[in-house]
Short mmCIF file of C-alpha atoms in Angstrom, two decimals:
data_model
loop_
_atom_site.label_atom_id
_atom_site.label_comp_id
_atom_site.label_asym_id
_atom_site.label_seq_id
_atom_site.Cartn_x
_atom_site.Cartn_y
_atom_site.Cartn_z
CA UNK A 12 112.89 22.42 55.55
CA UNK A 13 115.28 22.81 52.45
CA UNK A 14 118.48 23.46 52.54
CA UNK A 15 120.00 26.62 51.03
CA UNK A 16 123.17 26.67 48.98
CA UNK A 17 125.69 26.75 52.22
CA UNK A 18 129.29 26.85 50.34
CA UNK A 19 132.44 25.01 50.81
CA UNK A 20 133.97 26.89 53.75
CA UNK A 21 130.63 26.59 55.95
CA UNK A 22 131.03 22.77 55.45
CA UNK A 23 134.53 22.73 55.86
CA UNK A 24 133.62 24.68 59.58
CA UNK A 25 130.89 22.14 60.04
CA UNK A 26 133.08 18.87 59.05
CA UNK A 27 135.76 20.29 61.90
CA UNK A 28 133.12 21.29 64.86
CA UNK A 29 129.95 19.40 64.34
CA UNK A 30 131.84 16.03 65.47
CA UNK A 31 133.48 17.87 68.60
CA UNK A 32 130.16 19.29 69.76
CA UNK A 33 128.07 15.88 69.34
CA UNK A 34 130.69 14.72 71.37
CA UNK A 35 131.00 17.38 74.00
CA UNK A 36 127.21 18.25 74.77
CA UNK A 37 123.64 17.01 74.00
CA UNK A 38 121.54 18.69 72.17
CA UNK A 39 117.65 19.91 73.68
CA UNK A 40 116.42 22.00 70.16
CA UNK A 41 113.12 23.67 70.06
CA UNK A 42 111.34 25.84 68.33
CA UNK A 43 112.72 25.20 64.77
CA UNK A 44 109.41 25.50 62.97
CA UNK A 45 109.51 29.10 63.81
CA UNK A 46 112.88 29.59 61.59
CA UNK A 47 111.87 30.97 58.21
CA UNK A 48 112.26 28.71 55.34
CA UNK A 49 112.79 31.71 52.58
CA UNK A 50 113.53 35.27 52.86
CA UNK A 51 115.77 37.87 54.84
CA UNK A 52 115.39 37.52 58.32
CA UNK A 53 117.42 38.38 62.01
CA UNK A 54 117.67 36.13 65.08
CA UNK A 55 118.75 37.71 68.48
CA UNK A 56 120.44 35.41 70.48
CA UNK A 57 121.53 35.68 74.49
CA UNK A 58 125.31 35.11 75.04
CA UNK A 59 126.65 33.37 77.64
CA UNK A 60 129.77 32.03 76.98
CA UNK A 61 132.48 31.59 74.53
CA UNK A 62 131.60 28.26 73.28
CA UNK A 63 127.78 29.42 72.22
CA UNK A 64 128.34 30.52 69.28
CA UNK A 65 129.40 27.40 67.85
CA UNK A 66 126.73 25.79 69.84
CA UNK A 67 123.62 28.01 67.89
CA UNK A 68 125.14 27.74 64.31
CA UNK A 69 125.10 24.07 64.80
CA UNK A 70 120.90 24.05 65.84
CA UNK A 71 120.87 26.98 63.24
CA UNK A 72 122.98 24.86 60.49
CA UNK A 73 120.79 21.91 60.89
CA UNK A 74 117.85 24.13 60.66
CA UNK A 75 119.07 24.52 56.81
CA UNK A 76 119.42 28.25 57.44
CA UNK A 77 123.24 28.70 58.40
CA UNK A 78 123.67 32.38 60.14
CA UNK A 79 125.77 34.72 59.42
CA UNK A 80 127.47 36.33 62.33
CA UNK A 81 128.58 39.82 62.70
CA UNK A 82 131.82 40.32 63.43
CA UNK A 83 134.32 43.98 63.40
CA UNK A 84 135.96 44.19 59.77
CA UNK A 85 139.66 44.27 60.64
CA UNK A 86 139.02 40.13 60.68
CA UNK A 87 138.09 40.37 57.02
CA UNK A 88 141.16 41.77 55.95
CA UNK A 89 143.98 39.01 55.62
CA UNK A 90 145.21 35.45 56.35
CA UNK A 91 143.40 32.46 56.98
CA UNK A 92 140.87 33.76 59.38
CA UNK A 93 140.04 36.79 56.97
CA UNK A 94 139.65 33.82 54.12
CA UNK A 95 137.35 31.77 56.74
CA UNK A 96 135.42 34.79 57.62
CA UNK A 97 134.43 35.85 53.76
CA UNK A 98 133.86 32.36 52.77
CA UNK A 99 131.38 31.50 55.23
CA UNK A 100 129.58 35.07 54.61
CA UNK A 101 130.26 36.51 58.16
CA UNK A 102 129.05 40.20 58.17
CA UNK A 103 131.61 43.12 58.93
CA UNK A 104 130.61 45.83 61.34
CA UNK A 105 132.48 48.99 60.78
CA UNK A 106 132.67 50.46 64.05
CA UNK A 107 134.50 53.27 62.74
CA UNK A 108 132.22 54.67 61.11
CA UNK A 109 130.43 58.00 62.76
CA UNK A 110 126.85 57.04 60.67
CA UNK A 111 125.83 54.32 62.54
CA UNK A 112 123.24 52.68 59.77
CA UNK A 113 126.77 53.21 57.70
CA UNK A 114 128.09 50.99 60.47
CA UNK A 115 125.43 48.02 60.00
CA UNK A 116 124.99 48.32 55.65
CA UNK A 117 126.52 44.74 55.34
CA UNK A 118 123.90 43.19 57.59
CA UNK A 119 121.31 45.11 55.76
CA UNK A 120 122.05 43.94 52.72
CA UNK A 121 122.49 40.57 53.70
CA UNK A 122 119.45 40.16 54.63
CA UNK A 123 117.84 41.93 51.99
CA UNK A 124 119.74 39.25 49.71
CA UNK A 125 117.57 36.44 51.68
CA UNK A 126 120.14 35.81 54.44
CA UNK A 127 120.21 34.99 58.19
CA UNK A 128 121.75 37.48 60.21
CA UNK A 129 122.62 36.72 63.77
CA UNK A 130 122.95 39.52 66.73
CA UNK A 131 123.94 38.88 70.05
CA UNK A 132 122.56 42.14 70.78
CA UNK A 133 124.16 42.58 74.19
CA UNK A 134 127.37 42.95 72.20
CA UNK A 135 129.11 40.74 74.62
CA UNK A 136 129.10 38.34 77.00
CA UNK A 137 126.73 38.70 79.91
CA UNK A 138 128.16 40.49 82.87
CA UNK A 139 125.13 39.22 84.91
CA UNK A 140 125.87 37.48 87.73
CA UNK A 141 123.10 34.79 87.09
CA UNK A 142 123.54 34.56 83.65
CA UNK A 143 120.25 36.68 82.24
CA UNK A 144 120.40 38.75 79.20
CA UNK A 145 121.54 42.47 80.04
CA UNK A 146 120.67 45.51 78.31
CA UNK A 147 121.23 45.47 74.85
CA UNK A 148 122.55 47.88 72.08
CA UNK A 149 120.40 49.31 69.36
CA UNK A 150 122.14 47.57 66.38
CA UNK A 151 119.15 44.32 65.66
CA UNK A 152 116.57 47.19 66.02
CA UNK A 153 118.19 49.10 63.94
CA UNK A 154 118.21 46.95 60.88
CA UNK A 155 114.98 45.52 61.36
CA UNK A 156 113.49 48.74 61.31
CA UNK A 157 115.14 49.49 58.11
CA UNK A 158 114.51 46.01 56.43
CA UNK A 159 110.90 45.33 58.06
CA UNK A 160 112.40 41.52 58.39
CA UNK A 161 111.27 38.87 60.35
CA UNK A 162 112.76 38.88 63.94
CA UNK A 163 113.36 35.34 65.55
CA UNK A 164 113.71 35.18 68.88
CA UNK A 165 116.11 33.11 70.58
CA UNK A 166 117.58 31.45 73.81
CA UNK A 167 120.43 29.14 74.50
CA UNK A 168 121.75 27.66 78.10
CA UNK A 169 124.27 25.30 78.87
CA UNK A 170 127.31 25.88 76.79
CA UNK A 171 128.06 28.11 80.31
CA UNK A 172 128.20 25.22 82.07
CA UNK A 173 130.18 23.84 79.54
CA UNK A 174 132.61 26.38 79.65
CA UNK A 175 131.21 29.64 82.09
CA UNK A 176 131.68 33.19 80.84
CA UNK A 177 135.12 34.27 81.18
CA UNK A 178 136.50 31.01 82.23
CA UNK A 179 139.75 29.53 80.93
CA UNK A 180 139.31 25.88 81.20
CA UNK A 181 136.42 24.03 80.38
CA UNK A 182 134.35 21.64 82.52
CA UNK A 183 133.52 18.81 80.66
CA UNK A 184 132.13 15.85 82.94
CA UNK A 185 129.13 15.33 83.30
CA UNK A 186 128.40 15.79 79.87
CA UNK A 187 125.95 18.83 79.56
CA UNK A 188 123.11 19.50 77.44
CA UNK A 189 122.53 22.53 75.55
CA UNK A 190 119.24 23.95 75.51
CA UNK A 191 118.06 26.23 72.34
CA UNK A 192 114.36 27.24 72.15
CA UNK A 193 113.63 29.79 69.48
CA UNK A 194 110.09 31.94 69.56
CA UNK A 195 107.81 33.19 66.83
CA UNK A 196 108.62 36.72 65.14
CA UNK A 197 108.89 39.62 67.56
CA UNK A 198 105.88 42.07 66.58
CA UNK A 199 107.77 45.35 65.98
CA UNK A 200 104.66 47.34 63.76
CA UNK A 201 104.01 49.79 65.91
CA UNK A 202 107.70 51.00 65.05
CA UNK A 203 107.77 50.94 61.75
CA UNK A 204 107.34 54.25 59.41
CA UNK A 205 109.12 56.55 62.47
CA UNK A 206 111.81 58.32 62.94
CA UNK A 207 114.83 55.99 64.25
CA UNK A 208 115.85 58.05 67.16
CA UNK A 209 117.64 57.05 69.49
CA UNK A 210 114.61 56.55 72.11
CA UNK A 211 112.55 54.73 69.56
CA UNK A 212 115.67 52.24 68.76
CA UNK A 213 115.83 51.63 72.75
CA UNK A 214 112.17 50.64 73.34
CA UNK A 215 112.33 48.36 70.01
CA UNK A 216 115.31 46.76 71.16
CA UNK A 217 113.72 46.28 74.84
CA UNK A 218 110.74 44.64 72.94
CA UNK A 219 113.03 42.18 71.70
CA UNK A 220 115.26 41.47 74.56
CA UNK A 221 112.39 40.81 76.62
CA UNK A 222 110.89 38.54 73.92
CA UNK A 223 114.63 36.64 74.50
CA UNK A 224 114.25 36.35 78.16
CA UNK A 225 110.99 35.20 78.22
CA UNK A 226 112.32 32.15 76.34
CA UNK A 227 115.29 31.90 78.52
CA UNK A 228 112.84 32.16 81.57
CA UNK A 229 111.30 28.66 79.70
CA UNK A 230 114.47 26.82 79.58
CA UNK A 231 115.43 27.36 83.05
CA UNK A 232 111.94 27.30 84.80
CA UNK A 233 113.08 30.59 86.73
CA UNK A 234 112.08 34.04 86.61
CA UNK A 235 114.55 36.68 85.11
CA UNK A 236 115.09 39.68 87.29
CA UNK A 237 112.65 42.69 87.25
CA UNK A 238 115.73 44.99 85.81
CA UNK A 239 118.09 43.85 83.12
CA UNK A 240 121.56 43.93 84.59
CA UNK A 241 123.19 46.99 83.27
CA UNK A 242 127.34 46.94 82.61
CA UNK A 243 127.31 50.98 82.13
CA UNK A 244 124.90 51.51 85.47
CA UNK A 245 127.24 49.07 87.64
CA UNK A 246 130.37 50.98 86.16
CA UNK A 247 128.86 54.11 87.19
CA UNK A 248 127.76 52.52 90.66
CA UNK A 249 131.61 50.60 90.64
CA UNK A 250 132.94 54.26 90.57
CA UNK A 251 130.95 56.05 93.30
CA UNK A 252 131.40 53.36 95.45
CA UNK A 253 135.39 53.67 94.86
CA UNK A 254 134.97 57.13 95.63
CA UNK A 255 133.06 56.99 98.58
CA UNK A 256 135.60 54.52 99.69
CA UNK A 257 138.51 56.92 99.64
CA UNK A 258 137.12 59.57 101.05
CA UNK A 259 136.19 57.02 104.24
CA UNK A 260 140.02 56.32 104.17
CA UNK A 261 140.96 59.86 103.49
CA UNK A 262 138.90 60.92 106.70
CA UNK A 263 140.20 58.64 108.93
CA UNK A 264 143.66 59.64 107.81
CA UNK A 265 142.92 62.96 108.84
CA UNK A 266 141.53 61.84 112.45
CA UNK A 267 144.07 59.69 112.83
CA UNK A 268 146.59 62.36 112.46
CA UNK A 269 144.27 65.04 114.53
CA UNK A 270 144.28 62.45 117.36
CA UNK A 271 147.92 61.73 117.31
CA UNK A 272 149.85 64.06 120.44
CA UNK A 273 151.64 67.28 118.39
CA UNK A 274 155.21 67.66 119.24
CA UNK A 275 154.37 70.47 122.11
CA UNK A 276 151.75 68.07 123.57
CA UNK A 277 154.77 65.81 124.05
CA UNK A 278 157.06 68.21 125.79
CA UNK A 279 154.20 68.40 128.37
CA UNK A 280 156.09 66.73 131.05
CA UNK A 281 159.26 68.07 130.73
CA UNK A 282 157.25 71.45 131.02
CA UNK A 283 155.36 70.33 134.08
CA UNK A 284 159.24 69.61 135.48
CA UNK A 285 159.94 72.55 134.75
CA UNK A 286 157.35 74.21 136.87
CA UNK A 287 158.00 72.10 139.76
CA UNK A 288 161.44 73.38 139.81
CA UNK A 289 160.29 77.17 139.43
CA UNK A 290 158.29 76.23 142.50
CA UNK A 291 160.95 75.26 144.71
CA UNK A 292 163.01 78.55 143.14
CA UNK A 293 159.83 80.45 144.33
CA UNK A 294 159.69 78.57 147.99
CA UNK A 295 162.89 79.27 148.08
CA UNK A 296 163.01 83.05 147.42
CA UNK A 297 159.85 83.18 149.71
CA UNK A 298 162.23 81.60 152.76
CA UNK A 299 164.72 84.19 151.91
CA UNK A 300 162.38 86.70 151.96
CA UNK A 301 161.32 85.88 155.25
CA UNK A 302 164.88 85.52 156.48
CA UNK A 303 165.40 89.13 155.65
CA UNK A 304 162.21 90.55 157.31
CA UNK A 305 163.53 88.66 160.35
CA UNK A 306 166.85 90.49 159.98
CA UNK A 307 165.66 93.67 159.53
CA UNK A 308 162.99 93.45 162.55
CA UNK A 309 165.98 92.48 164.80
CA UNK A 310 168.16 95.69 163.34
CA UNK A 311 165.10 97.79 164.18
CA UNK A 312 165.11 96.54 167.60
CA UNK A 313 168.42 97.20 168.32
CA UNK A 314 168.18 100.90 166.37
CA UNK A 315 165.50 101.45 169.42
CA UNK A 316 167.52 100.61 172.16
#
C-alpha cells in the first residue's frame, strides 16, 4: 500500500513509541486490505483502555494511512503538547460550540482533504463490565453523513489486559498480544439525502457500532450482550436505586423510633406503685369505715336501752 506524506512530528511520535510497543505486546493485525489506499475516509474504533490508542495508530501507521485523532481544542492551544498535537494533524473538537456540525468542521474537512479520521465513538472508555462497546454518540455518523466517506470498521483487544480500563499500573508479564481486525465499509445508503435528526443520527450510529462488535465478537470467540451497556441508563438506574435505599433506611428510622417506649410508657411502673398504694389508702378508709358503723350500731344500742 503506499505510503502518504506522514510529516516530521508523526515520525518523531513513531521513533519514541513504536520500539516500546514491539517490546511490550505482540501484534495479531487483520483486516488491513480493507483500509483505503486514497481518499477521505473514518474508522470507528472500540476503546478499552488507555494504552489503545497508541496500540491502533501503530497497526494504522504501518497500514501507510496514519489517523488523525480527535481530540477537545484547548490541547491545540500552547506548549509542547499543543505543538505535538498540530504537527501530527490531530483534529480539534469544539465542544463549545451550540451547532453541533460547527462542533465536528475540522474532521469534516479533514477528510474531505483525503485524511483518516479516527472516532472512538463511545467518547470514552468502556464502562462495561466485560469490556463490549457501549452506546455510542452521534459524532462518526454525523460526519459521514455529511462527507458520504468510507466507514472502516474496527476492533482492538488486549491493550486491557495490558493495562485494564481505569487502572493505574500496568500488568506486563506475560507479554500480551494485541488483537486488531478491521471490517469492510459500513453500508450507510439508506441514510444518505435525509434530514440529520437526531433519531436518524442514532440508528446510523447503531449501524456502525454493531458493525464494531461484530468484529470484536471475532476476536474474542464470544457473543456480545443483547443490549449495549448504557453509562446514562445505569446512572439513571445508580440513582433510583440510591433513592430507594434511603427511603428503606428512612423507614426503619421511623419504626425504630415508633417502637422505642415514650417517656410516659416508662413511668408505667412507678404509676402502677402508685395505685397499689391508693389501694391500701382505699382498704384502709374501707376498715375505718367499718369501724365507725360498728361504733355507731353500739351507740344506737345503748340510745335504746
Amino acid at each position: 500500500m503506499p505510503r502518504r506524506r506522514i510529516g516530521f512530528w508523526y515520525r518523531f511520535a513513531a521513533v519514541l513509541c513504536k520500539p516500546w510497543l514491539v517490546v511490550l505486546i505482540k501484534r495479531d493485525w487483520r483486516g488491513m486490505e480493507h483500509i483505503p489506499a486514497e481518499g477521505g475516509f473514518i474508522t470507528a474504533v472500540n476503546h478499552n483502555s488507555h494504552v489503545d490508542p497508541f496500540a491502533y495508530a501503530h497497526f494504522q501507521y504501518n497500514s501507510g494511512r496514519v489517523p488523525r485523532f480527535l481530540a477537545k481544542s484547548g490541547l491545540f492551544k500552547e506548549g509542547f503538547v499543543g505543538a505535538a498535537m498540530r504537527g501530527t494533524g490531530q483534529i480539534p473538537v469544539y465542544r463549545e460550540s451550540t451547532d453541533a456540525l460547527s462542533a465536528f468542521r475540522a474532521a469534516i474537512d479533514a477528510v474531505e482533504r483525503g485524511e483518516c479520521v479516527a472516532f472512538y465513538p463511545e467518547g470514552t472508555l468502556t464502562r462495561d463490565p466485560d469490556g463490549w462497546p457501549m452506546t455510542a454518540k452521534t459524532g462518526a455518523a454525523r460526519v459521514a453523513l455529511q462527507t458520504r466517506c468510507p466507514v472502516i470498521p474496527v476492533a482492538q483487544w488486549g491493550a486491557n489486559e495490558l493495562l485494564p480500563p481505569y487502572a493505574k499500573k500496568p500488568d506486563l508479564l506475560p507479554r500480551k498480544t494485541h488483537h486488531v481486525l478491521a471490517g469492510p465499509p459500513v453500508d450507510l445508503d439508506r441514510f444518505y439525502g435525509h434530514e440529520m435528526t437526531p433519531e436518524l443520527l442514532k440508528e446510523a450510529t447503531e449501524v456502525i457500532m454493531a458493525a464494531v462488535t461484530g468484529l470484536l465478537e471475532e476476536i474474542r470467540g464470544e457473543k456480545a450482550p443483547e443490549t449495549p451497556y448504557d453509562p446514562r441508563r445505569e446512572r439513571i438506574e445508580q440513582r433510583r436505586r440510591t433513592q430507594a435505599e434511603a427511603a428503606s433506611e428512612a423507614a426503619a428510622r421511623n419504626i425504630a423510633r415508633a417502637g422505642a417506649p415514650s417517656a410516659g410508657s416508662s413511668a408505667g411502673p412507678a404509676v402502677g406503685g402508685n395505685g397499689a398504694g391508693t389501694g391500701a389508702e382505699t382498704d384502709g378508709a374501707e376498715s375505718g369505715g367499718a369501724r365507725t358503723g360498728r361504733a355507731k350500731t353500739s351507740h344506737e344500742g345503748e340510745s335504746g336501752k
